[in-house]
Amino acid sequence: MSKTILFKRPDALTDRELTYCPGCHHGIVHRIVAEVIDELGIRDETVNIAPVGCSVFANDFFDTHGIGAAHGRAPAVATGVKRARPDSIVFTYQGDGDLAAIGTAEIVHAANRGERITTIFINNAIYGMTGGQMAPTSLLGMKTTTSPYGRDARREGYPLHVSELLKETAGIAYLERVAVSSPQEVIKAKKAIKKAFLAQINDIGFGMVEVLSTCPTNWGLDPVESISYLNDKLKKEYPLGLFVDKVGDMK
Amino acid sequence: MAEKVMVKGNEAMGEAAVRSGCRLYFGYPITPQSEFTEYMARRLPEVNGTFLQSESEVSAVNMIYGAAATGTRVMTSTSSPGFSLMQEGVSYIAGAELPCVFVNVVRGGPGLGDIQPAQSDYFQATKGGGHGDYHMIVLAPGTIQESVDLIKKGFDLADKYRNPVMILTDGMLGQMMEPVEFPEFVEPDDLPTHSDWALKNAEGENARIVRAFNIDPVELEELNIAYQKKYRKITENEIIYKEYFMDDAEYMFVGYGTMGRILISVIKEAREQGIKIGLFRPISLWPFPYKELKKASEGKKAIIDIEMSEGQMIEDVKLAIEDSSRIHFYGRSGGIIPEPNEILDVMNKIIGGDNNV
């Protein structure tokens, strides 16, 4: 009897059980990143750089070489790998606390240098791993454990739009903000991630995809409510869209 | 044998790194070591190397972390405030057991301090600095020739033990010129490949993870025990020090780096006055030559530790010799270098029994 495999785990993912909460979008993004690595056939030369935050275990989930970076420093670590081994494919996987707060200097300068690396930026507007504290990306009025009365612009400033800031840097070759809360969005996100890798592979420049994601645990919502919150609130503050595409048509 | 050339300390160390096979440098300008950074910027492209000026010392050390994970020789140079910013990354590098070399051309502190030579970063260099139970190997040259030799030695030790190495020097040795004989070129292809752990092309093999992270306290303790085992091995095998005028010495100076070379001038003058005094100069500050210093101190009437700080190495001198009644300290700080006559006065007072030094 012959069997036909219709669906399987991507080769670029290990068989480790994911540590993410039910309804969290990290798992979806991990899967599509791994599918892109499989499709591009780059597993052996890829190095993933894990951040500090919920995806601190990403090294264990991606079946590629990996490095655990200090909080916010993944783009600098990735730069070191790429400069030492220009034939490698390097990507960072960072949350909004990691990338948009403590790591702003590293991401801005890696992008501006046109560093031949790729960044997957998970924006769920909150700190997950440490237990739901305010992020620079938290929405105005959003209640978190460190903004218990709601984020107040006068006190805590405004939601930081990282992609809108980065799009002005000349070193960026690909930049798009996507979501993964519907099958159509997942397909679109995967195309964007592939292009962000191609920006590196084709020696064009720095590639980044910002993925709006849920955090049911720290938002205090169930998975379905979280998707509504993402669609109604997050997308309003952070509209989806393509900012930079120097990659062109994918072949 | 190669001929001797007059070179500035900072540039000499840069050339020594290139000749040691280092083709990667990440750094950030800071006085009094900027000539080092500038030298690497023009020198590395000549040998197909890579120089990158980072946006901060924080980024520089993390670039080194990433590059070192590929098993490639990599280094930076900086000065005191810059190295403070690198501490976080050094802790990760030590935890992930990666080889690399840091040069700290120390200046006066604390804070922004000044740009004059100092030895006030001894604690930071030898006692950790960053978080966690780790050690860098710390080597302190006393001349520019020794700076050159220790750069080569530093890269070799870093590779041998998979451990970060610091060359702890100061603004004086960085800025002055001396005749130097450079070592022969080592080609990068002849260096250790680190094929058992470095992140090269996976070639279908199992993926490797480089990190200083383990959420399981039992496993993390095991890792720490393994680090300590390595540190003991380094302590057993890599102590470096020099003794001067010790054969007939009744008294003894202890001093490292720039202070060590000044003390040799002091000793020559003291001996003309009939005072039999010698010098013990630690070169490896970590591992510190505790046993060797204790042995050297036996029978000495007084041991005088002189530093360009308010007293940092003195703690290790006391740990080594134990009998603190014979140990004396004199130091200048803030970028002031003690002058030979000043030290002679101090020495004469101590020998004369004046304890108010």
Coordinates of C-alpha atoms in Angstrom, one line a residue:
Chain A
M1 CA 0.0 0.0 0.0
S2 CA 1.4 3.4 -0.8
K3 CA 0.8 6.4 1.4
T4 CA 0.6 9.9 0.2
I5 CA 1.8 12.6 2.6
L6 CA -0.7 15.5 2.5
F7 CA 0.5 17.5 5.4
K8 CA 3.6 17.3 7.6
R9 CA 5.9 19.2 9.9
P10 CA 8.3 21.4 7.9
D11 CA 11.9 19.9 7.9
A12 CA 13.2 23.2 9.4
L13 CA 11.1 22.7 12.6
T14 CA 12.2 20.2 15.2
D15 CA 9.7 17.8 16.9
R16 CA 9.9 19.7 20.2
E17 CA 6.6 20.7 21.7
L18 CA 6.1 24.4 21.4
T19 CA 6.1 26.4 24.7
Y20 CA 3.6 29.0 23.4
C21 CA 0.2 29.6 25.0
P22 CA -3.0 28.4 23.2
G23 CA -4.2 31.0 20.7
C24 CA -0.8 32.7 20.5
H25 CA 0.4 33.3 16.9
H26 CA 4.1 32.4 17.5
G27 CA 3.3 28.8 16.4
I28 CA 1.9 29.9 13.1
V29 CA 4.8 32.2 12.3
H30 CA 7.3 29.5 13.3
R31 CA 5.7 27.2 10.9
I32 CA 5.6 29.5 7.9
V33 CA 9.2 30.6 8.5
A34 CA 10.2 27.0 8.5
E35 CA 8.2 26.3 5.3
V36 CA 10.1 29.2 3.6
I37 CA 13.4 27.8 4.7
D38 CA 12.4 24.4 3.3
E39 CA 11.2 25.9 0.0
L40 CA 14.3 28.0 -0.4
G41 CA 16.5 24.9 0.4
I42 CA 18.6 26.9 2.8
R43 CA 18.4 24.9 6.0
D44 CA 22.1 24.0 6.2
E45 CA 23.4 27.5 5.8
T46 CA 20.8 29.2 8.0
V47 CA 21.5 30.5 11.5
N48 CA 18.5 31.6 13.6
I49 CA 19.1 34.2 16.3
A50 CA 16.6 33.9 19.2
P51 CA 15.8 36.9 21.4
V52 CA 14.8 37.2 25.0
G53 CA 11.1 36.9 25.5
C54 CA 8.5 34.2 24.7
S55 CA 10.5 33.1 21.7
V56 CA 13.7 32.6 23.8
F57 CA 13.3 28.9 23.0
A58 CA 13.1 29.5 19.2
N59 CA 16.6 28.0 19.0
D60 CA 15.1 24.7 20.1
F61 CA 12.2 24.8 17.6
F62 CA 14.0 25.7 14.4
D63 CA 16.1 22.9 13.1
T64 CA 18.9 25.2 11.9
H65 CA 22.0 26.4 13.7
G66 CA 21.0 28.9 16.3
I67 CA 22.4 31.5 18.7
G68 CA 20.7 32.8 21.8
A69 CA 21.2 36.6 21.9
A70 CA 21.0 39.0 24.8
H71 CA 17.8 41.1 25.1
G72 CA 17.5 43.3 22.0
R73 CA 20.9 42.5 20.6
A74 CA 19.9 39.9 18.0
P75 CA 20.5 42.2 15.0
A76 CA 24.1 42.8 16.2
V77 CA 24.7 39.1 16.8
A78 CA 23.3 38.4 13.3
T79 CA 25.6 41.0 11.9
G80 CA 28.6 39.3 13.5
V81 CA 27.6 35.9 12.0
K82 CA 27.0 37.4 8.5
R83 CA 30.2 39.3 8.4
A84 CA 32.2 36.3 9.6
R85 CA 30.4 33.9 7.2
P86 CA 28.9 35.9 4.3
D87 CA 27.7 32.6 2.8
S88 CA 25.3 32.0 5.7
I89 CA 21.6 33.0 5.8
V90 CA 20.9 34.7 9.1
F91 CA 17.5 35.6 10.6
T92 CA 16.5 37.2 13.9
Y93 CA 13.1 36.4 15.5
Q94 CA 12.2 39.2 17.9
G95 CA 9.2 40.4 19.9
D96 CA 8.2 44.0 20.4
G97 CA 9.8 44.3 23.8
D98 CA 13.0 43.0 22.4
L99 CA 13.1 44.9 19.1
A100 CA 11.1 48.1 19.8
A101 CA 12.3 48.9 23.4
I102 CA 15.7 47.6 24.5
G103 CA 16.9 46.8 20.9
T104 CA 16.0 50.0 19.0
A105 CA 19.6 51.0 18.4
E106 CA 20.6 47.6 17.0
I107 CA 17.6 47.2 14.6
V108 CA 17.9 50.7 13.3
H109 CA 21.6 50.4 12.5
A110 CA 21.4 46.9 11.1
A111 CA 18.6 48.1 8.8
N112 CA 20.5 51.3 7.8
R113 CA 23.6 49.3 7.0
G114 CA 21.5 47.2 4.7
E115 CA 22.9 44.3 6.7
R116 CA 22.2 41.1 4.7
I117 CA 20.0 39.6 7.4
T118 CA 16.3 39.0 7.8
T119 CA 14.2 40.0 10.8
I120 CA 10.8 38.5 11.8
F121 CA 9.3 41.1 14.2
I122 CA 6.4 39.8 16.3
N123 CA 4.2 42.7 17.5
N124 CA 1.6 41.9 20.0
A125 CA 1.7 45.2 21.9
I126 CA 2.8 43.7 25.2
Y127 CA 5.6 41.8 27.0
G128 CA 4.7 38.1 27.1
M129 CA 7.4 36.2 28.9
T130 CA 7.7 38.6 31.9
G131 CA 4.0 38.6 32.4
G132 CA 2.1 41.3 30.5
Q133 CA 3.9 44.5 31.0
M134 CA 3.6 47.6 28.8
A135 CA 5.6 47.6 25.6
P136 CA 6.5 50.7 23.5
T137 CA 3.9 49.3 21.1
S138 CA 1.1 49.0 23.7
L139 CA -2.0 50.9 22.6
L140 CA -3.2 54.1 24.3
G141 CA -5.6 53.2 27.1
M142 CA -4.3 49.6 27.1
K143 CA -4.2 48.1 30.6
T144 CA -1.1 46.1 31.4
T145 CA 0.6 45.1 34.6
T146 CA 2.8 48.2 34.4
S147 CA 0.1 50.5 33.0
P148 CA -2.7 49.3 35.3
Y149 CA -4.8 52.4 34.7
G150 CA -4.3 52.3 31.0
R151 CA -1.5 53.7 28.9
D152 CA -1.5 57.5 29.1
A153 CA 0.3 59.4 26.3
R154 CA 1.3 62.2 28.6
R155 CA 3.0 59.7 30.9
E156 CA 4.1 56.8 28.7
G157 CA 4.2 58.3 25.2
Y158 CA 2.6 56.9 22.1
P159 CA 2.6 53.4 20.5
L160 CA 5.9 53.2 18.6
H161 CA 5.5 52.5 14.8
V162 CA 8.8 50.7 14.1
S163 CA 8.1 49.8 10.5
E164 CA 7.1 53.4 9.7
L165 CA 10.4 54.5 11.2
L166 CA 12.5 51.9 9.5
K167 CA 11.0 52.5 6.0
E168 CA 13.0 55.7 5.7
T169 CA 16.4 53.9 6.1
A170 CA 18.0 53.4 2.7
G171 CA 19.4 50.0 3.6
I172 CA 16.0 48.3 3.7
A173 CA 15.2 46.0 0.8
Y174 CA 12.0 44.6 2.0
L175 CA 9.6 45.7 4.7
E176 CA 5.9 44.7 5.2
R177 CA 3.5 44.6 8.1
V178 CA 1.3 41.5 8.0
A179 CA -1.0 39.5 10.2
V180 CA -1.8 35.7 10.5
S181 CA -5.4 35.8 11.8
S182 CA -7.0 34.2 8.8
P183 CA -5.9 31.7 6.2
Q184 CA -5.6 34.4 3.5
E185 CA -3.4 36.5 5.8
V186 CA -1.2 33.5 6.6
I187 CA -0.6 32.9 2.8
K188 CA 0.2 36.6 2.4
A189 CA 2.5 36.6 5.4
K190 CA 4.4 33.7 4.1
K191 CA 5.0 35.4 0.8
A192 CA 6.3 38.5 2.6
I193 CA 8.6 36.3 4.8
K194 CA 10.0 34.6 1.7
K195 CA 10.7 38.0 0.1
A196 CA 12.4 39.2 3.3
F197 CA 14.7 36.2 3.0
L198 CA 15.2 36.8 -0.8
A199 CA 16.3 40.4 0.0
Q200 CA 19.2 38.7 1.9
I201 CA 19.8 35.8 -0.5
N202 CA 19.9 38.0 -3.6
D203 CA 22.2 40.5 -1.8
I204 CA 19.8 43.4 -2.0
G205 CA 19.7 44.5 1.6
F206 CA 18.0 44.1 4.9
G207 CA 14.6 42.4 5.1
M208 CA 12.0 42.6 7.8
V209 CA 8.4 41.5 8.2
E210 CA 6.4 42.8 11.1
V211 CA 3.7 40.3 12.1
L212 CA 0.8 41.6 14.2
S213 CA 0.1 38.8 16.7
T214 CA -2.1 37.9 19.6
C215 CA -1.3 37.4 23.3
P216 CA -4.5 35.9 24.7
T217 CA -2.8 35.2 28.1
N218 CA -1.7 38.7 28.8
W219 CA -4.5 40.4 27.0
G220 CA -6.9 38.5 29.3
L221 CA -8.9 37.4 26.3
D222 CA -9.7 33.9 24.9
P223 CA -8.1 33.0 21.5
V224 CA -11.2 34.0 19.5
E225 CA -11.7 37.3 21.3
S226 CA -8.0 37.9 20.8
I227 CA -8.4 37.7 17.0
S228 CA -11.2 40.3 17.2
Y229 CA -9.0 42.5 19.4
L230 CA -6.2 42.2 16.8
N231 CA -8.5 43.0 13.9
D232 CA -10.4 45.8 15.6
K233 CA -7.7 47.5 17.6
L234 CA -4.2 46.5 16.6
K235 CA -4.8 46.9 12.9
K236 CA -6.3 50.3 13.4
E237 CA -3.1 51.5 15.2
Y238 CA -0.8 49.5 12.9
P239 CA -2.3 49.2 9.4
L240 CA -1.2 46.3 7.4
G241 CA 0.8 47.1 4.3
L242 CA 3.9 46.9 2.2
F243 CA 6.4 49.7 2.9
V244 CA 9.4 48.7 0.9
D245 CA 10.0 46.1 -1.9
K246 CA 13.2 46.2 -3.8
V247 CA 13.1 42.4 -4.3
G248 CA 10.5 42.5 -7.1
D249 CA 8.8 39.5 -8.6
M250 CA 9.8 36.2 -7.0
K251 CA 11.1 33.6 -9.4
Chain B
M1 CA 64.7 37.5 12.6
A2 CA 62.6 40.4 11.6
E3 CA 63.9 43.9 12.0
K4 CA 62.7 46.2 14.7
V5 CA 60.4 49.1 13.8
M6 CA 59.3 52.1 15.8
V7 CA 55.5 51.8 16.4
K8 CA 52.9 53.4 18.6
G9 CA 51.4 50.9 21.1
N10 CA 47.8 51.0 19.7
E11 CA 49.0 50.4 16.2
A12 CA 51.5 47.7 17.2
M13 CA 48.7 45.7 18.8
G14 CA 46.6 46.0 15.7
E15 CA 49.3 44.7 13.5
A16 CA 50.0 41.9 15.9
A17 CA 46.4 40.9 15.7
V18 CA 46.5 40.8 11.9
R19 CA 49.7 38.7 12.1
S20 CA 47.9 36.4 14.5
G21 CA 45.4 35.6 11.8
C22 CA 42.6 37.9 13.0
R23 CA 40.6 39.1 10.0
L24 CA 37.5 40.5 11.9
Y25 CA 37.3 43.6 14.0
F26 CA 34.2 45.3 15.4
G27 CA 34.7 48.4 17.4
Y28 CA 33.7 51.9 18.4
P29 CA 36.0 54.9 18.7
I30 CA 37.1 56.0 22.1
T31 CA 40.2 57.8 23.4
P32 CA 43.0 56.8 24.2
Q33 CA 42.7 53.8 21.8
S34 CA 41.2 55.2 18.6
E35 CA 44.4 54.7 16.7
F36 CA 43.8 51.0 17.1
T37 CA 40.3 51.2 15.5
E38 CA 41.6 53.4 12.7
Y39 CA 44.6 51.1 12.1
M40 CA 42.2 48.1 11.7
A41 CA 39.9 50.1 9.4
R42 CA 42.8 50.6 6.9
R43 CA 44.7 47.4 7.6
L44 CA 42.1 44.7 7.4
P45 CA 40.9 45.4 3.9
E46 CA 44.5 44.9 2.7
V47 CA 44.4 41.3 3.9
N48 CA 40.8 40.6 2.8
G49 CA 39.6 41.1 6.4
T50 CA 36.5 42.8 7.6
F51 CA 36.3 46.0 9.7
L52 CA 33.0 47.3 11.0
Q53 CA 32.4 50.4 13.1
S54 CA 29.5 49.5 15.3
E55 CA 26.8 51.9 16.6
S56 CA 27.9 51.4 20.2
E57 CA 30.2 49.2 22.3
V58 CA 27.0 47.2 23.2
S59 CA 26.6 46.3 19.5
A60 CA 30.3 45.7 19.0
V61 CA 30.4 43.0 21.7
N62 CA 27.3 41.3 20.3
M63 CA 28.8 41.3 16.8
I64 CA 31.8 39.7 18.3
Y65 CA 29.5 37.1 20.0
G66 CA 27.9 36.3 16.7
A67 CA 31.2 36.1 14.8
A68 CA 33.0 34.1 17.5
A69 CA 30.1 31.5 17.3
T70 CA 31.3 30.7 13.7
G71 CA 34.8 29.9 15.1
T72 CA 36.4 32.9 13.4
R73 CA 39.2 34.9 15.1
V74 CA 37.6 38.2 16.1
M75 CA 38.5 41.1 18.4
T76 CA 37.8 44.6 19.5
S77 CA 39.7 47.3 21.3
T78 CA 38.2 49.9 23.6
S79 CA 38.9 52.0 26.7
S80 CA 37.3 51.9 30.2
P81 CA 33.8 53.4 29.6
G82 CA 33.5 51.4 26.4
F83 CA 34.4 48.2 28.1
S84 CA 31.8 48.9 30.8
L85 CA 29.2 48.8 28.1
M86 CA 30.6 45.5 26.8
Q87 CA 30.2 43.7 30.1
E88 CA 26.8 42.2 29.2
G89 CA 28.1 40.6 26.0
V90 CA 31.3 39.3 27.7
S91 CA 29.1 37.4 30.2
Y92 CA 27.2 35.8 27.3
I93 CA 30.5 35.0 25.5
A94 CA 32.0 33.4 28.6
G95 CA 28.8 31.4 29.2
A96 CA 28.7 30.2 25.6
E97 CA 32.5 29.5 25.8
L98 CA 33.5 31.5 22.7
P99 CA 37.1 32.5 21.9
C100 CA 37.8 36.2 21.2
V101 CA 40.2 39.0 22.3
F102 CA 39.4 42.3 24.0
V103 CA 42.0 45.0 24.4
N104 CA 41.2 47.6 27.1
V105 CA 43.4 50.7 26.9
V106 CA 42.5 51.8 30.4
R107 CA 41.9 55.5 31.2
G108 CA 41.0 57.3 34.5
G109 CA 37.6 56.8 36.0
P110 CA 34.9 56.5 37.3
G111 CA 32.3 57.7 34.9
L112 CA 33.6 59.6 31.9
G113 CA 36.6 60.2 34.0
D114 CA 39.5 61.5 31.8
I115 CA 41.7 60.2 29.0
Q116 CA 44.9 59.7 30.9
P117 CA 46.4 56.3 31.7
A118 CA 45.1 54.4 34.7
Q119 CA 44.9 50.9 36.3
S120 CA 41.5 51.4 37.9
D121 CA 39.8 48.7 35.9
Y122 CA 41.6 45.8 37.6
F123 CA 38.6 44.7 39.6
Q124 CA 36.3 44.9 36.5
A125 CA 38.7 42.8 34.4
T126 CA 39.7 40.2 36.9
K127 CA 36.7 39.8 39.1
G128 CA 34.1 39.3 36.4
G129 CA 32.5 42.7 35.7
G130 CA 29.5 41.2 34.0
H131 CA 27.0 38.9 35.7
G132 CA 27.5 35.3 36.6
D133 CA 30.4 33.0 37.7
Y134 CA 32.9 33.6 34.9
H135 CA 36.4 34.7 34.2
M136 CA 38.2 36.2 31.3
I137 CA 41.9 35.4 31.0
V138 CA 43.5 38.8 31.7
L139 CA 47.0 39.6 30.4
A140 CA 48.8 42.9 31.3
P141 CA 51.8 43.9 29.1
G142 CA 54.6 46.2 30.4
T143 CA 56.1 47.2 27.1
I144 CA 54.9 47.5 23.5
Q145 CA 56.9 44.4 22.5
E146 CA 55.1 42.5 25.2
S147 CA 51.8 43.9 24.1
V148 CA 52.5 42.5 20.6
D149 CA 53.5 39.1 22.0
L150 CA 50.5 38.9 24.3
I151 CA 48.1 39.7 21.5
K152 CA 49.3 36.5 19.8
K153 CA 49.3 34.6 23.0
G154 CA 45.8 35.9 23.8
F155 CA 44.3 34.6 20.6
D156 CA 46.0 31.2 21.1
L157 CA 44.7 31.0 24.7
A158 CA 41.2 32.0 23.6
D159 CA 41.2 29.2 21.1
K160 CA 42.7 26.7 23.4
Y161 CA 40.2 27.2 26.2
R162 CA 37.3 28.6 24.3
N163 CA 37.3 31.6 26.6
P164 CA 37.4 35.4 26.1
V165 CA 40.8 37.0 26.7
M166 CA 41.5 40.6 27.7
I167 CA 44.7 42.4 27.1
L168 CA 44.6 45.0 30.0
T169 CA 46.9 47.9 29.1
D170 CA 46.6 51.6 29.5
G171 CA 46.7 55.0 27.8
M172 CA 50.5 55.2 28.3
L173 CA 51.3 51.9 26.5
G174 CA 48.7 52.7 23.9
Q175 CA 50.0 56.1 23.0
M176 CA 53.8 55.8 23.4
M177 CA 56.2 54.5 20.7
E178 CA 58.9 51.8 21.1
P179 CA 60.9 49.6 18.8
V180 CA 59.1 46.4 18.2
E181 CA 59.8 43.1 16.5
F182 CA 56.6 41.7 15.0
P183 CA 55.9 37.9 14.9
E184 CA 55.6 36.1 11.6
F185 CA 52.2 36.0 9.8
V186 CA 49.8 33.2 10.7
E187 CA 47.4 32.5 7.9
P188 CA 43.8 32.2 8.8
D189 CA 43.7 28.8 7.0
D190 CA 46.2 27.5 9.4
L191 CA 44.1 28.4 12.5
P192 CA 42.0 25.9 14.5
T193 CA 38.8 25.2 12.7
H194 CA 36.7 24.5 15.8
S195 CA 34.8 22.0 13.7
D196 CA 33.4 20.3 16.8
W197 CA 31.3 23.3 17.9
A198 CA 31.4 26.2 15.5
L199 CA 28.4 27.2 13.4
K200 CA 29.7 26.4 9.9
N201 CA 27.5 25.0 7.1
A202 CA 25.4 22.3 8.8
E203 CA 25.7 20.0 5.7
G204 CA 22.7 17.9 6.7
E205 CA 24.2 17.2 10.1
N206 CA 22.4 18.1 13.4
A207 CA 21.8 21.8 14.1
R208 CA 24.0 23.4 16.8
I209 CA 23.0 25.9 19.3
V210 CA 25.3 28.5 20.8
R211 CA 24.0 30.3 23.9
A212 CA 24.4 31.1 27.5
F213 CA 21.0 30.0 28.6
N214 CA 19.6 26.9 30.4
I215 CA 16.3 27.2 32.2
D216 CA 17.0 24.0 34.2
P217 CA 18.9 25.0 37.4
V218 CA 20.4 21.5 37.8
E219 CA 21.8 21.6 34.2
L220 CA 22.9 25.2 34.7
E221 CA 24.8 24.3 37.8
E222 CA 26.5 21.4 35.9
L223 CA 27.5 23.9 33.3
N224 CA 28.9 26.2 36.0
I225 CA 30.9 23.3 37.5
A226 CA 32.3 22.6 34.0
Y227 CA 33.3 26.3 33.6
Q228 CA 35.1 26.1 37.0
K229 CA 36.9 23.0 36.0
K230 CA 38.2 24.8 32.9
Y231 CA 39.2 27.8 35.1
R232 CA 41.2 25.5 37.4
K233 CA 43.0 24.1 34.3
I234 CA 43.8 27.6 33.1
T235 CA 45.1 28.5 36.6
E236 CA 47.3 25.4 36.7
N237 CA 48.8 26.0 33.3
E238 CA 48.7 29.7 32.3
I239 CA 50.2 31.8 35.1
I240 CA 52.7 34.4 33.7
Y241 CA 54.9 36.7 35.8
K242 CA 58.3 38.2 35.8
E243 CA 60.8 38.8 38.6
Y244 CA 63.5 41.5 38.5
F245 CA 66.5 42.0 40.9
M246 CA 65.2 39.4 43.2
D247 CA 68.3 37.3 43.8
D248 CA 69.6 39.3 46.7
A249 CA 66.5 41.4 47.4
E250 CA 65.6 42.2 51.0
Y251 CA 62.5 44.3 50.0
M252 CA 60.1 43.8 47.1
F253 CA 57.8 45.9 44.9
V254 CA 54.7 44.5 43.3
G255 CA 53.4 46.2 40.2
Y256 CA 51.9 45.4 36.8
G257 CA 51.9 46.9 33.3
T258 CA 53.1 50.5 33.1
M259 CA 53.7 50.6 36.8
G260 CA 56.0 47.6 36.5
R261 CA 58.3 49.3 34.0
I262 CA 58.4 52.5 36.1
L263 CA 59.4 50.4 39.2
I264 CA 62.4 49.0 37.3
S265 CA 63.7 52.6 37.1
V266 CA 63.0 53.1 40.7
I267 CA 64.8 49.9 41.7
K268 CA 68.0 51.0 39.7
E269 CA 68.0 54.3 41.7
A270 CA 67.3 52.5 45.0
R271 CA 70.2 50.1 44.4
E272 CA 72.5 53.0 43.8
Q273 CA 71.5 54.1 47.3
G274 CA 72.3 50.6 48.6
I275 CA 68.8 49.4 49.1
K276 CA 68.4 45.8 47.9
I277 CA 64.9 45.8 46.5
G278 CA 63.4 43.7 43.7
L279 CA 60.2 43.5 41.7
F280 CA 57.5 40.9 41.2
R281 CA 55.4 41.8 38.1
P282 CA 52.3 39.7 37.5
I283 CA 51.5 39.5 33.7
S284 CA 48.5 37.1 33.9
L285 CA 46.2 39.1 36.3
W286 CA 43.7 36.3 35.9
P287 CA 44.8 33.7 36.7
F288 CA 46.7 35.6 39.4
P289 CA 50.1 34.2 40.5
Y290 CA 49.1 33.7 44.1
K291 CA 51.5 30.9 44.9
E292 CA 54.4 32.4 43.0
L293 CA 54.0 35.8 44.7
K294 CA 53.8 34.1 48.1
K295 CA 57.0 32.3 47.4
A296 CA 58.7 35.4 46.1
S297 CA 57.7 37.3 49.3
E298 CA 59.3 34.8 51.7
G299 CA 61.9 36.5 53.8
K300 CA 61.2 40.0 52.4
K301 CA 61.1 42.7 55.1
A302 CA 58.5 44.7 53.2
I303 CA 56.4 44.2 50.2
I304 CA 55.3 47.4 48.5
D305 CA 52.5 47.3 46.0
I306 CA 52.3 50.3 43.7
E307 CA 49.3 50.9 41.4
M308 CA 47.8 53.6 39.2
S309 CA 44.6 53.2 41.2
E310 CA 43.4 53.7 44.8
G311 CA 44.2 50.0 45.5
Q312 CA 42.8 47.1 43.5
M313 CA 45.4 44.5 42.8
I314 CA 46.5 45.0 46.5
E315 CA 43.6 42.7 47.5
D316 CA 45.1 39.8 45.5
V317 CA 48.5 40.6 46.9
K318 CA 47.1 40.3 50.4
L319 CA 45.3 37.1 49.5
A320 CA 48.6 35.7 48.2
I321 CA 50.9 36.7 50.9
E322 CA 48.5 36.6 53.9
D323 CA 50.9 38.3 56.3
S324 CA 49.5 41.8 55.9
S325 CA 51.9 43.4 58.4
R326 CA 54.6 43.4 55.8
I327 CA 52.4 44.6 52.9
H328 CA 52.2 48.3 52.0
F329 CA 50.4 50.1 49.3
Y330 CA 50.8 53.3 47.4
G331 CA 48.7 54.5 44.5
R332 CA 47.8 57.5 42.4
S333 CA 44.6 57.7 40.5
G334 CA 42.6 59.8 38.1
G335 CA 45.2 59.4 35.3
I336 CA 48.2 60.5 37.4
I337 CA 51.3 58.3 37.0
P338 CA 53.5 58.1 40.1
E339 CA 56.9 59.4 39.4
P340 CA 60.1 57.5 40.3
N341 CA 61.2 60.1 42.9
E342 CA 57.8 60.0 44.5
I343 CA 58.0 56.2 44.8
L344 CA 61.6 56.4 46.2
D345 CA 60.3 58.7 48.9
V346 CA 57.5 56.3 49.7
M347 CA 59.9 53.3 49.7
N348 CA 62.4 55.1 52.0
K349 CA 59.6 56.0 54.5
I350 CA 58.3 52.4 54.6
I351 CA 61.8 51.0 55.0
G352 CA 62.4 53.6 57.8
G353 CA 59.3 52.2 59.6
D354 CA 56.9 55.1 58.8
N355 CA 53.5 53.5 58.6
N356 CA 51.7 56.6 57.5
V357 CA 52.3 56.0 53.8

